[in-house]
PDB file of C-alpha atoms in Angstrom:
ATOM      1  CA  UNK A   1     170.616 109.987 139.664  1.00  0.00           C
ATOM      2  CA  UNK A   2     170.049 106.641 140.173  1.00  0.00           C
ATOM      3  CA  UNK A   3     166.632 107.392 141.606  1.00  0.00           C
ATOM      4  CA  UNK A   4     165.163 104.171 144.144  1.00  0.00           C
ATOM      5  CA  UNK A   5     167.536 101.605 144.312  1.00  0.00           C
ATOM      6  CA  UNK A   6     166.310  98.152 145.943  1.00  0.00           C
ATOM      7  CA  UNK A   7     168.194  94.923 146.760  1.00  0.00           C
ATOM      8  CA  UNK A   8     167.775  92.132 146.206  1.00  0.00           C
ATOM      9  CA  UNK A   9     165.469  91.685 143.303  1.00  0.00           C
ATOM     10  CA  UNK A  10     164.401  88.219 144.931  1.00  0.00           C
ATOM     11  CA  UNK A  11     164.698  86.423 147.945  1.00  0.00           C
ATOM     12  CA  UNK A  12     164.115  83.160 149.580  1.00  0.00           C
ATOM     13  CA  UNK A  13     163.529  82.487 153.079  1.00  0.00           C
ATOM     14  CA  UNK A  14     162.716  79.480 155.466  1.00  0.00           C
ATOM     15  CA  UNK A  15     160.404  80.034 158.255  1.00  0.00           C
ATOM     16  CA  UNK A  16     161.825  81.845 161.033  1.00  0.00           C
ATOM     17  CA  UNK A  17     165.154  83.098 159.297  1.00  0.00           C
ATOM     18  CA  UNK A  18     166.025  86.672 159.418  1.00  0.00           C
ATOM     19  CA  UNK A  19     166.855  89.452 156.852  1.00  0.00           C
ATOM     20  CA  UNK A  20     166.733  93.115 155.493  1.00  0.00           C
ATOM     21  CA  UNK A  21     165.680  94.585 152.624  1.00  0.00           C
ATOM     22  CA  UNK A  22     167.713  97.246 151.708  1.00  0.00           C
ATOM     23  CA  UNK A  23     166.145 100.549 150.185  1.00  0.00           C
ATOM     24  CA  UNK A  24     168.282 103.587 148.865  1.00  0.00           C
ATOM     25  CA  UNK A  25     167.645 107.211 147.206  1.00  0.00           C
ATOM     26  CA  UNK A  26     170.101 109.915 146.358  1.00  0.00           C
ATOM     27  CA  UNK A  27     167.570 112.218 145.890  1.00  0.00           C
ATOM     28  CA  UNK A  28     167.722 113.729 149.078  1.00  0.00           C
ATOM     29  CA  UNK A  29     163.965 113.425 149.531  1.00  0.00           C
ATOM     30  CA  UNK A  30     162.382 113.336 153.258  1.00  0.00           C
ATOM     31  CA  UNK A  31     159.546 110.954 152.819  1.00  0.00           C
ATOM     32  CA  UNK A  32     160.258 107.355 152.197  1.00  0.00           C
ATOM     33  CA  UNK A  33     158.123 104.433 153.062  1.00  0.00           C
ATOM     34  CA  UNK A  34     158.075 100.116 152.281  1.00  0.00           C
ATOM     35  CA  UNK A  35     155.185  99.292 150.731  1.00  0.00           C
ATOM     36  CA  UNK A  36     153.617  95.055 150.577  1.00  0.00           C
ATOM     37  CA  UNK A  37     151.592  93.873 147.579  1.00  0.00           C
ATOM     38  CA  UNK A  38     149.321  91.329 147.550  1.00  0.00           C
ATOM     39  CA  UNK A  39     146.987  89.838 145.298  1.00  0.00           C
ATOM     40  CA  UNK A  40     143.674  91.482 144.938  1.00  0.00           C
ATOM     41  CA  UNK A  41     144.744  93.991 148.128  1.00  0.00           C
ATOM     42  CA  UNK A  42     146.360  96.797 146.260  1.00  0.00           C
ATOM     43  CA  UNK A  43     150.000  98.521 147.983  1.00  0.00           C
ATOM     44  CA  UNK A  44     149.650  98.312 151.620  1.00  0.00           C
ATOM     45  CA  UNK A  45     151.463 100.830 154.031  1.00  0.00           C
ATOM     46  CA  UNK A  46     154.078  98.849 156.192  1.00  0.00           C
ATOM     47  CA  UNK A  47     156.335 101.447 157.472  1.00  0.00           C
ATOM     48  CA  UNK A  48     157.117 105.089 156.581  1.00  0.00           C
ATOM     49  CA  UNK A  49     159.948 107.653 157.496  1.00  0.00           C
ATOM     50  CA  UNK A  50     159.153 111.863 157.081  1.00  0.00           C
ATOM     51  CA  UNK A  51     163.259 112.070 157.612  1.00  0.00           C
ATOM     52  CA  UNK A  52     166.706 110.766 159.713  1.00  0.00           C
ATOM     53  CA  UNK A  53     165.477 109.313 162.862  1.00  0.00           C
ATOM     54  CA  UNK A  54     161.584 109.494 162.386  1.00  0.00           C
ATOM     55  CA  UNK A  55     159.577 106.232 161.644  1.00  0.00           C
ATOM     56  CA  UNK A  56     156.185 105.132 162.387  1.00  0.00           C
ATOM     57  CA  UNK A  57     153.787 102.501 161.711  1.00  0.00           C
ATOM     58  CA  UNK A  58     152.052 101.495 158.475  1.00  0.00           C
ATOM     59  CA  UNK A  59     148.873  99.797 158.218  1.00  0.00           C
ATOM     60  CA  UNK A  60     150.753  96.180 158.453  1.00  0.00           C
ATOM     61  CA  UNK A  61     153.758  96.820 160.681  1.00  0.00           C
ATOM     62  CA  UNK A  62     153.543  93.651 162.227  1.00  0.00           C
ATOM     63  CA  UNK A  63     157.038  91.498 161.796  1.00  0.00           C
ATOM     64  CA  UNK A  64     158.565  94.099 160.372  1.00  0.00           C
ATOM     65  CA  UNK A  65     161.433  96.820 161.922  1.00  0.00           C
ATOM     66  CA  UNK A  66     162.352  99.962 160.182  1.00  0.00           C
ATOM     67  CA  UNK A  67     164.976 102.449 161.100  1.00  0.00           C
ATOM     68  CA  UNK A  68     166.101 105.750 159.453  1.00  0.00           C
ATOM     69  CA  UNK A  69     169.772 106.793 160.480  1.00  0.00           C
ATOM     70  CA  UNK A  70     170.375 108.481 157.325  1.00  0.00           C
ATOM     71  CA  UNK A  71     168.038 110.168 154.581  1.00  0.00           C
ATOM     72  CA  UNK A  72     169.108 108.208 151.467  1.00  0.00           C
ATOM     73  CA  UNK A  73     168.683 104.549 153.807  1.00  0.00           C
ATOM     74  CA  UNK A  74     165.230 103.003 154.740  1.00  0.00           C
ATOM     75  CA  UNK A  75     166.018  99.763 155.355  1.00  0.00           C
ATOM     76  CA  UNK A  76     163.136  96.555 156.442  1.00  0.00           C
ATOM     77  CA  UNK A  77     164.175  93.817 158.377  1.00  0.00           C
ATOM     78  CA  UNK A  78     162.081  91.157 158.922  1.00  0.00           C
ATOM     79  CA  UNK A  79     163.125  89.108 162.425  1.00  0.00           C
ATOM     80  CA  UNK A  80     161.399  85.989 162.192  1.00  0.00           C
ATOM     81  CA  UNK A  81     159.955  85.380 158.236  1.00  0.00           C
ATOM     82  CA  UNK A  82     156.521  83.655 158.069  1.00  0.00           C
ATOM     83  CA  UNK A  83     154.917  82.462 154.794  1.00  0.00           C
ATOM     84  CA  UNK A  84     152.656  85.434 155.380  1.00  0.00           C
ATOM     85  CA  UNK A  85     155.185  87.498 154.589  1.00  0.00           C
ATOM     86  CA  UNK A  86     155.514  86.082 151.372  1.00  0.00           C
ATOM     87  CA  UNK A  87     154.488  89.147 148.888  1.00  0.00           C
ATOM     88  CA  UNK A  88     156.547  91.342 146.531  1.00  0.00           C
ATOM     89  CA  UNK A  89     157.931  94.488 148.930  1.00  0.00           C
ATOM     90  CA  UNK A  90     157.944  98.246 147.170  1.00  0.00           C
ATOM     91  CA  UNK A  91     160.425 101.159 148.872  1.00  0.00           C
ATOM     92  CA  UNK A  92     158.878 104.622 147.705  1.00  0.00           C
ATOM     93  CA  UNK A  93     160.388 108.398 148.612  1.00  0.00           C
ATOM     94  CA  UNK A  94     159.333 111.745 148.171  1.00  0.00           C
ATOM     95  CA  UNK A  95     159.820 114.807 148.826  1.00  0.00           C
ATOM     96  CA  UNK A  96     157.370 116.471 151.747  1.00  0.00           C
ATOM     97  CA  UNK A  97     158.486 119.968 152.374  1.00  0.00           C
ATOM     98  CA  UNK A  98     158.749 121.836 148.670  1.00  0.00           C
ATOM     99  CA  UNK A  99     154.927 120.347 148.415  1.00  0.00           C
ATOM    100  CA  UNK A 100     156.156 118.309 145.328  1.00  0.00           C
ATOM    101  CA  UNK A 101     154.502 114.668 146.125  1.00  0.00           C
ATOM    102  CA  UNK A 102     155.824 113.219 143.474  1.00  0.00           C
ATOM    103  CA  UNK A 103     156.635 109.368 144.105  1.00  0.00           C
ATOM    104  CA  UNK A 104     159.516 107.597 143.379  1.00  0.00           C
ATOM    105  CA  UNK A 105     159.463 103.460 142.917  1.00  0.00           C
ATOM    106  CA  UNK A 106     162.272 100.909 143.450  1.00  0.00           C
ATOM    107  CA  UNK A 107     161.736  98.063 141.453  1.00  0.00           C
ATOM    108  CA  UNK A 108     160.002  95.847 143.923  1.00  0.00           C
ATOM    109  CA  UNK A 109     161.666  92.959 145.216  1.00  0.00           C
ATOM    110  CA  UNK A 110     160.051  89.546 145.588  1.00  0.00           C
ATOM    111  CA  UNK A 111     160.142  87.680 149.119  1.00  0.00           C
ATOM    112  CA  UNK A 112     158.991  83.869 149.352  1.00  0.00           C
ATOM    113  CA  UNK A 113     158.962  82.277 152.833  1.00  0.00           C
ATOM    114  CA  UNK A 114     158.519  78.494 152.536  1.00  0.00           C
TER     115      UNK A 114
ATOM    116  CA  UNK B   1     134.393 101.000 153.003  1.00  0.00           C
ATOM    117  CA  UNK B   2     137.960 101.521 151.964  1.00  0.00           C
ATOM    118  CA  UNK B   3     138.822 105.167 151.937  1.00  0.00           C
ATOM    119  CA  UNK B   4     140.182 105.126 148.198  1.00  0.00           C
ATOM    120  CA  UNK B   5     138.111 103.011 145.648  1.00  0.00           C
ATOM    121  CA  UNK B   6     138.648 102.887 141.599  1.00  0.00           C
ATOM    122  CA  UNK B   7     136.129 101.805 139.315  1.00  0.00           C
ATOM    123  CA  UNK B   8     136.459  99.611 137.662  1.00  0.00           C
ATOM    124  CA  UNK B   9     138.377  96.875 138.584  1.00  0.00           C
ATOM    125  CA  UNK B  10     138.705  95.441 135.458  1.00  0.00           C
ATOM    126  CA  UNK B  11     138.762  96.702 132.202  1.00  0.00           C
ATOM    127  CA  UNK B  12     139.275  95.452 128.209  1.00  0.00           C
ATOM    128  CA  UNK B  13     139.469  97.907 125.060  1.00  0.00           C
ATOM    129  CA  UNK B  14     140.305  97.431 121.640  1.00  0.00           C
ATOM    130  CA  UNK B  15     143.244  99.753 120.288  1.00  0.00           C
ATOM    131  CA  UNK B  16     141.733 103.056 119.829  1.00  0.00           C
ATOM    132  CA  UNK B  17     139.422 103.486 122.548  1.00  0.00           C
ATOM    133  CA  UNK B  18     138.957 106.272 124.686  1.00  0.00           C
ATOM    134  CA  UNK B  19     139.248 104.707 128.326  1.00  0.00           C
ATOM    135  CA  UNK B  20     138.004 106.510 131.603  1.00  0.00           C
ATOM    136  CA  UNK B  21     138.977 105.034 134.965  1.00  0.00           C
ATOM    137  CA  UNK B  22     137.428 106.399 138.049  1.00  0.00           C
ATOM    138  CA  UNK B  23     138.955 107.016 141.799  1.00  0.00           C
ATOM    139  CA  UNK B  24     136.657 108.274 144.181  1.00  0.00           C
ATOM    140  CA  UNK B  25     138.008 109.325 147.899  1.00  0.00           C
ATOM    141  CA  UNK B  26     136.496 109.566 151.131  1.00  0.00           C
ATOM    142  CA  UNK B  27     138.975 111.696 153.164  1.00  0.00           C
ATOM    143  CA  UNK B  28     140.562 114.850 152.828  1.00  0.00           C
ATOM    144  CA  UNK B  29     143.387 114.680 150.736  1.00  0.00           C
ATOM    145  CA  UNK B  30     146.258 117.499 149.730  1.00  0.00           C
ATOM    146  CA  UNK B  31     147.335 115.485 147.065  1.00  0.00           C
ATOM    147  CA  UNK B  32     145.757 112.457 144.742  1.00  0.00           C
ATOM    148  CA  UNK B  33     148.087 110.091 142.435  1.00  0.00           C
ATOM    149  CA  UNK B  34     148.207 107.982 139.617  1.00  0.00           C
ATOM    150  CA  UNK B  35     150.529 105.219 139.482  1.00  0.00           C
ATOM    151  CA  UNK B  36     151.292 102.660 136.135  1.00  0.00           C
ATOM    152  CA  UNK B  37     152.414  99.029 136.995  1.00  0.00           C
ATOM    153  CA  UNK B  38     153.450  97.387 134.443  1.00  0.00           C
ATOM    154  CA  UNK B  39     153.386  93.668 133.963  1.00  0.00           C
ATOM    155  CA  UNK B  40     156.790  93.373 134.874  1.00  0.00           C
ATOM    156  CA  UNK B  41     155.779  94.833 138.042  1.00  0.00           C
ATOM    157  CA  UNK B  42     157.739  98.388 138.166  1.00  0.00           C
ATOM    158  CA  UNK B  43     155.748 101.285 139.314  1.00  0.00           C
ATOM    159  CA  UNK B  44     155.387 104.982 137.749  1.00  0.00           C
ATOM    160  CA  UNK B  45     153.761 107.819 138.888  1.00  0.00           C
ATOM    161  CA  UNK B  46     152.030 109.055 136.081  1.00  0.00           C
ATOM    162  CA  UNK B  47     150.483 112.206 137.731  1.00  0.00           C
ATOM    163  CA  UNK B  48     149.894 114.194 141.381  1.00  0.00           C
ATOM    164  CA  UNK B  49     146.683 116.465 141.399  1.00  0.00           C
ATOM    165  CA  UNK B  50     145.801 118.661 143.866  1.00  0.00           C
ATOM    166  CA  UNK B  51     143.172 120.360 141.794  1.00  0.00           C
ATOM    167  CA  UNK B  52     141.903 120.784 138.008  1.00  0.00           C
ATOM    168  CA  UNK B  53     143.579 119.062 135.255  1.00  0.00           C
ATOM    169  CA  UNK B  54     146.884 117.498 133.896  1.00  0.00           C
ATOM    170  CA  UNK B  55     147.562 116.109 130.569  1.00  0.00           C
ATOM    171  CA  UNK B  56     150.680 114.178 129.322  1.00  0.00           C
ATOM    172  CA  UNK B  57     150.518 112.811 125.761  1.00  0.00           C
ATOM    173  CA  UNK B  58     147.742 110.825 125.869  1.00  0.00           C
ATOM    174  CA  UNK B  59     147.163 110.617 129.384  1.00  0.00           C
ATOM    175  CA  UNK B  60     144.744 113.038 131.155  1.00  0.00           C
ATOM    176  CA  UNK B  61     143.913 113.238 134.887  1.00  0.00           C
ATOM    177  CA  UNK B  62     141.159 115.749 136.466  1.00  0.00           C
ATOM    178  CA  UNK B  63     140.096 115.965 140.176  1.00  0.00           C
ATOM    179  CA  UNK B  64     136.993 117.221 141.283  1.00  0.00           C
ATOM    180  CA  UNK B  65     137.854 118.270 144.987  1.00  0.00           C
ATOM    181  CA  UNK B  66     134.546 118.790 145.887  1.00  0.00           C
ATOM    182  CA  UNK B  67     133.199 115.738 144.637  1.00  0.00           C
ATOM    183  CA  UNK B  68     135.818 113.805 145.876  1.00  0.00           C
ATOM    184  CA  UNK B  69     136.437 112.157 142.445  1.00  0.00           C
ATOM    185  CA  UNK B  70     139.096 111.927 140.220  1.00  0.00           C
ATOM    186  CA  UNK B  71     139.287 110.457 136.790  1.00  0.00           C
ATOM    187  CA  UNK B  72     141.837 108.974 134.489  1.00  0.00           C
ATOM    188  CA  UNK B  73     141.932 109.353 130.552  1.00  0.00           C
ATOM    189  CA  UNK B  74     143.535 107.780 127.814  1.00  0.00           C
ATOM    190  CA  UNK B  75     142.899 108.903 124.575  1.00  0.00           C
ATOM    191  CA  UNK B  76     143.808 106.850 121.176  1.00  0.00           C
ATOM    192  CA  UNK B  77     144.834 103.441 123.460  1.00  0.00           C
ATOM    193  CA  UNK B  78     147.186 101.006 122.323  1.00  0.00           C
ATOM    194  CA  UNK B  79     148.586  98.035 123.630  1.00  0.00           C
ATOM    195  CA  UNK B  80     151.188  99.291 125.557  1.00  0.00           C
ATOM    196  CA  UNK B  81     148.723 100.711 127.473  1.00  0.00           C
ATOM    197  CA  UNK B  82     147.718  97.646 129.124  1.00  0.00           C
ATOM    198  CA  UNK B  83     149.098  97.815 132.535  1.00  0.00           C
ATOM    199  CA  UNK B  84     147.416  98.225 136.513  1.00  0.00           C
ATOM    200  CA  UNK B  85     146.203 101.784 137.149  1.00  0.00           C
ATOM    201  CA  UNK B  86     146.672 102.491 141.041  1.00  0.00           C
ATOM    202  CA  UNK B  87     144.974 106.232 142.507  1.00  0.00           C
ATOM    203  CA  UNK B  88     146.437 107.136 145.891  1.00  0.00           C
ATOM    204  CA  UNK B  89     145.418 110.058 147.761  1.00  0.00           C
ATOM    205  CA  UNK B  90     148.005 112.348 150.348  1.00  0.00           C
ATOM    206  CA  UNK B  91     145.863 112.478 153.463  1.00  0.00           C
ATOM    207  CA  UNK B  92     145.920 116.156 154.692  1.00  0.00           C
ATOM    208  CA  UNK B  93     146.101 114.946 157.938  1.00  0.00           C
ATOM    209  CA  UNK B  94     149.533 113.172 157.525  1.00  0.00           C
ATOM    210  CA  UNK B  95     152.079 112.564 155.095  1.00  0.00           C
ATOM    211  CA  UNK B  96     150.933 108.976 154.076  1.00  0.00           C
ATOM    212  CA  UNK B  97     149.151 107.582 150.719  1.00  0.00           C
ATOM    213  CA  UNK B  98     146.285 105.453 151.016  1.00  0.00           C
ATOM    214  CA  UNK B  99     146.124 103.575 147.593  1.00  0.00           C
ATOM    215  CA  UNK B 100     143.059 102.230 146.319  1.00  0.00           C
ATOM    216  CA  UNK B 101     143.117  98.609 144.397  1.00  0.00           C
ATOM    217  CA  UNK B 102     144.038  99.419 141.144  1.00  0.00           C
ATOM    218  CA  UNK B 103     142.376  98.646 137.675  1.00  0.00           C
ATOM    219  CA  UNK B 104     143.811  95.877 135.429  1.00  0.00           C
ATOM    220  CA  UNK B 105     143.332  97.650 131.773  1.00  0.00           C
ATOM    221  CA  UNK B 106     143.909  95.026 128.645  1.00  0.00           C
ATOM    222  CA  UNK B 107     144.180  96.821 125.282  1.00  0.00           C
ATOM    223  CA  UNK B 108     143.445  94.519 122.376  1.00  0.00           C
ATOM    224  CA  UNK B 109     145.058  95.308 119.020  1.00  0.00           C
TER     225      UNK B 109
END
């Protein structure tokens, strides 16, 4: 298994362009959600999924779209990039329904909007 | 008052130490994890708790579900162990993880 697979590993953006961060699993769990980190604010909830089709807001959904047409894709696009959005962005899955919370990790990747 | 706080937020040892972090919750939770980030920035869950006690190696976690509190041991440290210790909790209401800050541990040879 390849486990959480994120692209790309780094990314810069001007002010106002667009683009998505692509998150994959193949390990057919429900639960997958995109994490921001910031310094001195710990992993912040943007947006999560519980399965194909379901998404809801995070505690920072602001700027950011998710959508969930298959399990192993989460995908987060940002429309419009601000230098707020400038952080390093985690995609996580689990599974829900077996009660087996483990979490999964992609390797982060790191966003600067100048 | 965030709902998940870990004590404390910094934290140095020589090699050898025992080291206790501390996570204490506010909500109720079905679930409470610890995470490893390493300096390179990739995350690992070390452990999920829903009650008692879990050991790996020289990692040990408890939970005390009544107390709200969990706590993270390492036993024998090194300097590999030097890395940010994140404790999320599973709300029971919902399927989300509120993480708490994380503790910066520096082992010292």
């Amino acid at each position: 298994n390849a486990g959480v697979t994120q692209t790309p590993k780094f990314q810069v953006l001007k002010t106002g362009q667009s683009m998505t961060l692509q998150c994959a699993q193949d390990m057919n769990h429900e639960y997958m959600s995109w994490y921001r980190q910031d310094p001195g604010m710990g992993l912040r909830l943007i947006h999560y999924s519980v399965g194909a089709g379901i998404t809801d807001q995070g505690e920072v959904p602001n700027g950011y779209n998710v959508s969930r047409s298959t399990t192993e894709d989460f995908p987060l696009r940002l429309l419009s990039a601000a230098p707020s959005q400038t952080s390093v962005y985690f995609c996580a899955s689990s599974y829900l329904r077996t009660g087996n919370y483990e979490q999964y990790f992609g390797p982060g990747t790191r966003l600067t909007v100048t | 008052k965030n709902e998940v706080e870990q004590s404390p937020q910094n934290l140095t040892a020589q090699e050898g130490e025992f080291i206790t972090i501390n996570c204490s919750y506010s909500v109720g939770i079905s679930a409470l994890h610890w995470l490893q980030q390493h300096p390179g920035g990739g995350i690992v869950s070390l452990f999920m708790l829903s009650s008692g006690k879990k050991k790996h190696g020289r990692l040990i976690a408890t939970i005390n579900i009544q107390e709200k509190h969990s706590s993270l041991h390492i036993t024998a440290s090194h300097p590999r162990d030097s890395a940010v210790y994140i404790c999320a909790v599973r709300e029971t209401s919902g399927s989300r993880l509120t993480f708490g800050e994380g503790t910066q541990l520096t082992v010292n040879p």
